[in-house]
XYZ file of C-alpha atoms in Angstrom:
68
model
C 165.894 258.926 158.953
C 169.369 257.426 159.430
C 170.380 256.365 162.956
C 166.751 255.834 164.037
C 166.107 253.563 167.075
C 163.584 251.583 165.145
C 163.645 250.637 161.420
C 160.334 250.958 159.390
C 158.514 252.651 156.582
C 155.631 255.066 157.075
C 153.436 256.199 154.296
C 152.945 259.986 154.169
C 150.903 260.454 151.003
C 150.612 259.161 147.492
C 154.136 258.094 146.453
C 155.690 259.687 149.543
C 157.259 257.608 152.272
C 159.364 258.181 155.436
C 161.945 255.431 155.746
C 163.626 254.880 159.197
C 166.905 252.995 159.184
C 169.235 251.988 161.831
C 172.447 252.534 159.820
C 174.454 255.671 160.365
C 174.725 257.958 157.260
C 178.317 256.811 156.604
C 179.875 255.179 153.539
C 176.516 254.740 151.969
C 175.235 252.377 154.726
C 171.923 254.238 155.349
C 171.269 254.566 151.587
C 171.706 250.687 151.247
C 169.408 250.042 154.115
C 166.838 252.499 152.479
C 166.948 250.569 149.190
C 166.668 247.234 151.105
C 163.757 248.480 153.148
C 161.854 249.729 150.133
C 162.636 246.432 148.190
C 161.021 244.471 151.107
C 158.140 246.867 151.392
C 157.186 246.730 147.611
C 158.272 243.130 147.072
C 160.862 244.014 144.567
C 164.539 242.987 144.299
C 166.899 245.667 145.502
C 168.370 245.872 142.025
C 165.118 247.463 140.857
C 165.307 250.407 143.357
C 167.492 253.412 142.479
C 168.186 256.715 144.341
C 167.782 259.198 141.694
C 168.479 262.329 143.813
C 169.559 262.981 147.378
C 172.254 260.348 148.101
C 173.887 262.685 150.667
C 170.553 264.183 151.813
C 167.708 263.037 154.250
C 165.175 263.714 151.349
C 165.579 261.362 148.371
C 163.910 260.828 145.197
C 163.875 257.094 144.568
C 162.787 255.239 141.230
C 161.126 251.771 141.404
C 161.525 249.883 138.250
C 158.856 247.306 137.680
C 159.954 243.815 136.808
C 159.271 242.245 133.488
């Protein structure tokens, strides 16, 4: 949820998470913060996380690419 008062990640179910970010949904700022939050959460570099669908939506499909 962009523009939240508190940042964080909440696990909703298997492979489903709610990500709260502080950034507003402007100029991709919230999307960048979502990627960075997921990178920290899963211990991956941000370059291995990609928004597949929903760049302009609150609901997103995100791909995590495992490292080699």
